[in-house]
mmCIF file of C-alpha atoms in Angstrom:
data_model
loop_
_atom_site.group_PDB
_atom_site.id
_atom_site.type_symbol
_atom_site.label_atom_id
_atom_site.label_comp_id
_atom_site.label_asym_id
_atom_site.label_seq_id
_atom_site.Cartn_x
_atom_site.Cartn_y
_atom_site.Cartn_z
ATOM 1 C CA MET A 1 -12.419 3.831 28.008
ATOM 2 C CA THR A 2 -10.587 0.602 27.164
ATOM 3 C CA ILE A 3 -8.525 0.823 23.986
ATOM 4 C CA ARG A 4 -8.380 -2.441 22.026
ATOM 5 C CA VAL A 5 -4.967 -2.784 20.410
ATOM 6 C CA LEU A 6 -3.537 -4.983 17.659
ATOM 7 C CA ILE A 7 0.244 -5.474 17.405
ATOM 8 C CA VAL A 8 1.652 -6.210 13.934
ATOM 9 C CA ASP A 9 5.351 -6.916 13.517
ATOM 10 C CA ASP A 10 7.280 -9.736 11.881
ATOM 11 C CA GLU A 11 9.962 -9.575 14.579
ATOM 12 C CA PRO A 12 9.002 -11.537 17.727
ATOM 13 C CA ILE A 13 11.350 -9.422 19.844
ATOM 14 C CA ALA A 14 9.653 -6.231 18.681
ATOM 15 C CA ARG A 15 6.190 -7.660 19.384
ATOM 16 C CA ARG A 16 7.231 -8.716 22.867
ATOM 17 C CA GLY A 17 8.689 -5.273 23.522
ATOM 18 C CA ILE A 18 5.494 -3.500 22.484
ATOM 19 C CA LEU A 19 3.389 -5.960 24.472
ATOM 20 C CA ARG A 20 5.511 -5.403 27.570
ATOM 21 C CA LEU A 21 5.054 -1.639 27.320
ATOM 22 C CA LEU A 22 1.322 -1.911 26.706
ATOM 23 C CA ARG A 23 0.832 -4.162 29.722
ATOM 24 C CA GLN A 24 1.875 -1.246 31.887
ATOM 25 C CA GLU A 25 -1.139 0.736 30.672
ATOM 26 C CA PRO A 26 -4.387 -0.027 32.550
ATOM 27 C CA ASP A 27 -6.673 1.197 29.768
ATOM 28 C CA ILE A 28 -5.132 -1.030 27.062
ATOM 29 C CA GLU A 29 -6.387 -4.441 25.961
ATOM 30 C CA VAL A 30 -4.206 -6.247 23.412
ATOM 31 C CA VAL A 31 -6.653 -8.236 21.295
ATOM 32 C CA GLU A 32 -4.155 -9.958 18.986
ATOM 33 C CA GLU A 33 -0.570 -10.152 17.780
ATOM 34 C CA CYS A 34 0.223 -10.681 14.089
ATOM 35 C CA SER A 35 3.529 -11.544 12.466
ATOM 36 C CA ASP A 36 2.689 -10.625 8.870
ATOM 37 C CA GLY A 37 0.521 -8.357 6.770
ATOM 38 C CA GLU A 38 -2.050 -10.917 5.670
ATOM 39 C CA ALA A 39 -2.709 -11.981 9.258
ATOM 40 C CA ALA A 40 -3.060 -8.304 10.148
ATOM 41 C CA ILE A 41 -5.713 -7.772 7.478
ATOM 42 C CA SER A 42 -7.710 -10.734 8.775
ATOM 43 C CA ALA A 43 -7.372 -9.606 12.393
ATOM 44 C CA ILE A 44 -8.392 -6.021 11.650
ATOM 45 C CA SER A 45 -11.423 -7.215 9.674
ATOM 46 C CA ALA A 46 -12.474 -9.717 12.351
ATOM 47 C CA LEU A 47 -11.631 -7.868 15.570
ATOM 48 C CA SER A 48 -12.040 -4.173 14.647
ATOM 49 C CA PRO A 49 -9.353 -2.930 17.039
ATOM 50 C CA ASP A 50 -9.275 0.734 18.030
ATOM 51 C CA LEU A 51 -5.539 1.075 17.486
ATOM 52 C CA VAL A 52 -2.867 -0.793 15.528
ATOM 53 C CA PHE A 53 0.859 -0.690 16.177
ATOM 54 C CA LEU A 54 1.860 -1.445 12.604
ATOM 55 C CA ASP A 55 5.335 -2.365 11.418
ATOM 56 C CA VAL A 56 6.193 -0.602 8.172
ATOM 57 C CA GLN A 57 8.688 -3.114 6.807
ATOM 58 C CA MET A 58 7.493 -6.686 6.661
ATOM 59 C CA PRO A 59 8.165 -9.373 4.037
ATOM 60 C CA GLU A 60 5.503 -10.043 1.400
ATOM 61 C CA LEU A 61 2.957 -7.490 2.627
ATOM 62 C CA ASP A 62 4.213 -4.362 4.360
ATOM 63 C CA GLY A 63 2.385 -1.867 6.542
ATOM 64 C CA PHE A 64 1.419 0.337 3.615
ATOM 65 C CA ALA A 65 -0.151 -2.598 1.802
ATOM 66 C CA VAL A 66 -2.138 -3.487 4.921
ATOM 67 C CA ILE A 67 -3.662 -0.006 4.953
ATOM 68 C CA GLU A 68 -4.357 -0.238 1.234
ATOM 69 C CA ALA A 69 -6.098 -3.576 1.655
ATOM 70 C CA ILE A 70 -8.278 -2.459 4.554
ATOM 71 C CA GLY A 71 -9.003 0.928 3.029
ATOM 72 C CA GLU A 72 -8.044 4.223 4.584
ATOM 73 C CA SER A 73 -11.621 5.025 5.620
ATOM 74 C CA ARG A 74 -11.952 1.728 7.526
ATOM 75 C CA MET A 75 -8.456 1.561 8.944
ATOM 76 C CA PRO A 76 -8.231 1.882 12.729
ATOM 77 C CA ALA A 77 -5.927 4.498 14.225
ATOM 78 C CA VAL A 78 -2.328 3.605 13.406
ATOM 79 C CA VAL A 79 0.971 4.125 15.151
ATOM 80 C CA PHE A 80 3.692 3.119 12.733
ATOM 81 C CA VAL A 81 6.616 1.086 14.002
ATOM 82 C CA THR A 82 9.560 1.646 11.735
ATOM 83 C CA ALA A 83 13.286 1.369 11.339
ATOM 84 C CA PHE A 84 13.215 3.891 8.498
ATOM 85 C CA ASP A 85 16.006 6.399 8.283
ATOM 86 C CA GLN A 86 15.629 9.989 9.369
ATOM 87 C CA HIS A 87 14.435 11.141 5.956
ATOM 88 C CA ALA A 88 11.381 8.939 6.182
ATOM 89 C CA VAL A 89 10.826 9.763 9.829
ATOM 90 C CA ARG A 90 10.724 13.447 8.990
ATOM 91 C CA ALA A 91 8.132 12.724 6.321
ATOM 92 C CA PHE A 92 5.940 10.986 8.857
ATOM 93 C CA ASP A 93 6.416 13.741 11.371
ATOM 94 C CA ALA A 94 5.675 16.518 8.894
ATOM 95 C CA GLN A 95 2.313 14.918 8.222
ATOM 96 C CA ALA A 96 1.597 14.582 11.948
ATOM 97 C CA ILE A 97 1.308 10.802 11.647
ATOM 98 C CA ASP A 98 2.737 9.236 14.742
ATOM 99 C CA TYR A 99 5.444 6.594 14.758
ATOM 100 C CA VAL A 100 7.900 4.843 17.015
ATOM 101 C CA LEU A 101 11.370 4.113 15.798
ATOM 102 C CA LYS A 102 13.124 0.803 16.371
ATOM 103 C CA PRO A 103 14.692 0.113 18.780
ATOM 104 C CA ILE A 104 11.727 1.436 20.698
ATOM 105 C CA ASP A 105 12.308 4.132 23.269
ATOM 106 C CA PRO A 106 9.764 3.669 26.097
ATOM 107 C CA GLU A 107 9.200 7.398 26.599
ATOM 108 C CA ARG A 108 8.669 7.996 22.886
ATOM 109 C CA PHE A 109 6.326 5.007 22.837
ATOM 110 C CA ARG A 110 4.251 6.473 25.682
ATOM 111 C CA ARG A 111 3.987 9.798 23.855
ATOM 112 C CA ALA A 112 2.766 8.027 20.732
ATOM 113 C CA LEU A 113 0.244 6.087 22.806
ATOM 114 C CA GLN A 114 -0.998 9.292 24.414
ATOM 115 C CA ARG A 115 -1.459 10.902 21.001
ATOM 116 C CA ALA A 116 -3.468 7.864 19.984
ATOM 117 C CA ARG A 117 -5.588 8.214 23.125
ATOM 118 C CA ASN A 118 -6.238 11.862 22.312
ATOM 119 C CA HIS A 119 -7.230 10.950 18.778
ATOM 120 C CA LEU A 120 -9.599 8.219 19.927
ATOM 121 C CA THR A 121 -11.159 10.437 22.603
ATOM 122 C CA HIS A 122 -11.541 13.404 20.274
ATOM 123 C CA PRO A 123 -11.742 11.976 16.746
ATOM 124 C CA ASP A 124 -9.925 14.028 14.170
ATOM 125 C CA ASP A 125 -11.615 13.946 10.782
ATOM 126 C CA SER A 126 -8.357 14.861 9.086
ATOM 127 C CA PHE A 127 -6.604 11.729 10.334
ATOM 128 C CA VAL A 128 -7.452 9.633 7.277
ATOM 129 C CA ARG A 129 -6.366 12.451 4.982
ATOM 130 C CA ARG A 130 -3.066 12.779 6.808
ATOM 131 C CA VAL A 131 -2.458 9.041 6.508
ATOM 132 C CA SER A 132 -3.109 9.279 2.784
ATOM 133 C CA GLU A 133 -0.823 12.278 2.372
ATOM 134 C CA ALA A 134 1.902 10.608 4.409
ATOM 135 C CA LEU A 135 1.782 7.537 2.194
ATOM 136 C CA LYS A 136 1.969 9.687 -0.929
ATOM 137 C CA SER A 137 4.927 11.624 0.474
ATOM 138 C CA ILE A 138 6.746 8.370 1.093
ATOM 139 C CA ASP A 139 5.907 7.202 -2.437
ATOM 140 C CA ARG A 140 7.554 10.332 -3.800
ATOM 141 C CA GLY A 141 10.613 9.962 -1.615
ATOM 142 C CA GLU A 142 13.842 8.095 -1.863
ATOM 143 C CA LEU A 143 12.259 5.042 -0.294
ATOM 144 C CA GLN A 144 9.817 4.660 -3.139
ATOM 145 C CA ARG A 145 8.628 1.128 -3.542
ATOM 146 C CA TYR A 146 6.067 -0.512 -5.683
ATOM 147 C CA PRO A 147 3.206 -2.719 -4.541
ATOM 148 C CA LEU A 148 3.593 -6.457 -4.869
ATOM 149 C CA ARG A 149 -0.178 -6.856 -4.693
ATOM 150 C CA LEU A 150 -3.259 -4.897 -5.648
ATOM 151 C CA ALA A 151 -6.165 -4.806 -3.209
ATOM 152 C CA ILE A 152 -9.387 -5.653 -5.065
ATOM 153 C CA ARG A 153 -12.580 -4.991 -3.109
ATOM 154 C CA SER A 154 -15.690 -6.910 -4.035
ATOM 155 C CA GLY A 155 -18.795 -7.864 -2.093
ATOM 156 C CA GLY A 156 -17.419 -6.523 1.174
ATOM 157 C CA ARG A 157 -14.272 -8.610 0.838
ATOM 158 C CA VAL A 158 -10.724 -7.690 -0.092
ATOM 159 C CA HIS A 159 -8.824 -9.872 -2.522
ATOM 160 C CA LEU A 160 -5.078 -9.388 -2.804
ATOM 161 C CA LEU A 161 -4.001 -9.813 -6.392
ATOM 162 C CA ASP A 162 -0.363 -10.702 -7.000
ATOM 163 C CA ILE A 163 1.090 -8.050 -9.294
ATOM 164 C CA GLY A 164 2.962 -10.770 -11.198
ATOM 165 C CA GLU A 165 -0.351 -12.225 -12.374
ATOM 166 C CA VAL A 166 -1.406 -9.024 -14.129
ATOM 167 C CA ASP A 167 -0.929 -9.056 -17.899
ATOM 168 C CA ARG A 168 -2.761 -5.847 -18.789
ATOM 169 C CA ILE A 169 -4.877 -3.059 -17.320
ATOM 170 C CA VAL A 170 -7.589 -1.357 -19.327
ATOM 171 C CA ALA A 171 -9.606 1.758 -18.475
ATOM 172 C CA ALA A 172 -13.312 1.086 -17.827
ATOM 173 C CA GLY A 173 -15.082 4.326 -16.950
ATOM 174 C CA ASN A 174 -14.235 5.244 -13.364
ATOM 175 C CA TYR A 175 -12.565 1.871 -12.899
ATOM 176 C CA ALA A 176 -9.462 0.060 -14.086
ATOM 177 C CA GLU A 177 -10.056 -3.408 -15.441
ATOM 178 C CA ILE A 178 -7.229 -5.642 -14.204
ATOM 179 C CA HIS A 179 -6.647 -8.666 -16.452
ATOM 180 C CA THR A 180 -4.995 -11.834 -15.154
ATOM 181 C CA GLY A 181 -5.274 -14.288 -18.011
ATOM 182 C CA ALA A 182 -8.940 -15.089 -18.525
ATOM 183 C CA LYS A 183 -10.009 -13.337 -15.321
ATOM 184 C CA GLN A 184 -10.901 -9.691 -14.883
ATOM 185 C CA HIS A 185 -11.009 -7.585 -11.729
ATOM 186 C CA LEU A 186 -12.350 -4.074 -11.259
ATOM 187 C CA LEU A 187 -10.391 -1.521 -9.275
ATOM 188 C CA ARG A 188 -11.748 1.965 -8.654
ATOM 189 C CA GLU A 189 -8.650 3.942 -9.580
ATOM 190 C CA THR A 190 -7.605 6.106 -12.501
ATOM 191 C CA MET A 191 -5.072 4.913 -15.036
ATOM 192 C CA ALA A 192 -2.777 7.816 -14.160
ATOM 193 C CA SER A 193 -2.811 6.886 -10.487
ATOM 194 C CA LEU A 194 -2.183 3.239 -11.246
ATOM 195 C CA GLU A 195 0.633 4.065 -13.645
ATOM 196 C CA SER A 196 2.343 6.120 -10.924
ATOM 197 C CA ARG A 197 2.116 3.228 -8.462
ATOM 198 C CA LEU A 198 3.334 0.468 -10.750
ATOM 199 C CA ASP A 199 6.990 -0.450 -11.212
ATOM 200 C CA PRO A 200 8.093 1.007 -14.594
ATOM 201 C CA GLN A 201 10.510 -1.899 -14.908
ATOM 202 C CA ARG A 202 7.480 -4.216 -15.052
ATOM 203 C CA PHE A 203 4.680 -2.214 -16.665
ATOM 204 C CA ILE A 204 4.438 0.226 -19.537
ATOM 205 C CA ARG A 205 1.574 2.446 -20.608
ATOM 206 C CA VAL A 206 0.795 2.067 -24.303
ATOM 207 C CA SER A 207 -2.229 4.362 -24.582
ATOM 208 C CA ARG A 208 -4.466 6.538 -22.430
ATOM 209 C CA ALA A 209 -6.603 3.472 -21.839
ATOM 210 C CA ALA A 210 -4.079 0.650 -21.470
ATOM 211 C CA ILE A 211 -1.063 -0.495 -19.438
ATOM 212 C CA VAL A 212 0.642 -3.799 -20.214
ATOM 213 C CA SER A 213 3.060 -6.068 -18.403
ATOM 214 C CA ILE A 214 6.426 -5.857 -20.136
ATOM 215 C CA ALA A 215 7.118 -9.516 -19.387
ATOM 216 C CA GLN A 216 3.932 -10.488 -21.220
ATOM 217 C CA ILE A 217 4.722 -8.680 -24.469
ATOM 218 C CA ARG A 218 5.289 -11.141 -27.312
ATOM 219 C CA GLU A 219 5.242 -8.847 -30.319
ATOM 220 C CA VAL A 220 4.578 -5.280 -31.415
ATOM 221 C CA GLN A 221 2.954 -4.650 -34.780
ATOM 222 C CA PRO A 222 2.911 -1.167 -36.367
ATOM 223 C CA LEU A 223 -0.303 0.389 -37.648
ATOM 224 C CA PHE A 224 -0.973 3.598 -39.530
ATOM 225 C CA ASN A 225 0.147 7.004 -38.275
ATOM 226 C CA GLY A 226 2.506 5.599 -35.669
ATOM 227 C CA ASP A 227 -0.135 3.676 -33.765
ATOM 228 C CA PHE A 228 0.589 0.028 -32.965
ATOM 229 C CA VAL A 229 -0.791 -3.195 -31.549
ATOM 230 C CA VAL A 230 0.834 -5.059 -28.672
ATOM 231 C CA LEU A 231 0.410 -8.833 -28.804
ATOM 232 C CA LEU A 232 0.689 -10.569 -25.454
ATOM 233 C CA LYS A 233 1.901 -14.104 -24.792
ATOM 234 C CA ASN A 234 -1.614 -15.187 -23.832
ATOM 235 C CA GLY A 235 -2.959 -14.069 -27.208
ATOM 236 C CA ALA A 236 -4.533 -10.827 -26.036
ATOM 237 C CA GLN A 237 -4.140 -7.730 -28.199
ATOM 238 C CA VAL A 238 -3.832 -4.203 -26.859
ATOM 239 C CA ASN A 239 -4.027 -1.122 -29.047
ATOM 240 C CA GLY A 240 -1.281 1.453 -28.499
ATOM 241 C CA SER A 241 -1.122 5.058 -29.613
ATOM 242 C CA ARG A 242 1.797 6.918 -31.158
ATOM 243 C CA ARG A 243 1.856 9.298 -28.186
ATOM 244 C CA TYR A 244 3.216 6.439 -26.078
ATOM 245 C CA ARG A 245 5.327 4.811 -28.808
ATOM 246 C CA SER A 246 8.614 6.453 -27.816
ATOM 247 C CA ALA A 247 8.626 4.778 -24.390
ATOM 248 C CA LEU A 248 7.980 1.449 -26.036
ATOM 249 C CA ASP A 249 10.750 2.023 -28.581
ATOM 250 C CA VAL A 250 13.237 2.624 -25.762
ATOM 251 C CA LEU A 251 12.140 -0.641 -24.208
ATOM 252 C CA LEU A 252 12.556 -2.589 -27.451
ATOM 253 C CA ARG A 253 16.068 -1.388 -28.314
#
């Protein structure tokens, strides 16, 4: 079995190192090298590699965002390449997601490659779940970070929406309606999940059904019983409930 591999790393030295190690393996075919997350998304979609050596930390779009954009169910097998500290490494290891730590140790690299071979030869249905759990464990950890883009899937394509363009998010059944000015995008995710992923320095929840960009708030008008209306700079109005008023009051002090 020939394993088709994609290498994703923004550091040319790291890519060359991985390529050099893979060239020693007769069953490996390197189909592409990518230096950033967006190129990785295109390459994965176009080439459907069996395995991706994926750098975790890249500018603009990191390894986590690549997986989000592709979708966990469609993501090829992944070996993370990371310079994370030992806390993060333990989180990966506890979830049985393989990784290689920079600078790359050749023996550790070969073990990771062998685990990938085993996975590809005997598919493990729990792999996707473990990837998901590993990402959540990292989100809860000290290295928590917030997405710079949201992956919007539509018509078999993935559109990356810059988080800075979002002015408000409104619940729409099983979806979240993402507003960017006059445009709307549907994302299949609960408001609670979205709220947990968004940077609280940039977004605030004002009701069970609405999250707004703090930078877009122009005015807050009180209503009866503690409820309120948030007026945005683009003229949009968002109803807020008294349950969420205290967080807004802290913001407005």
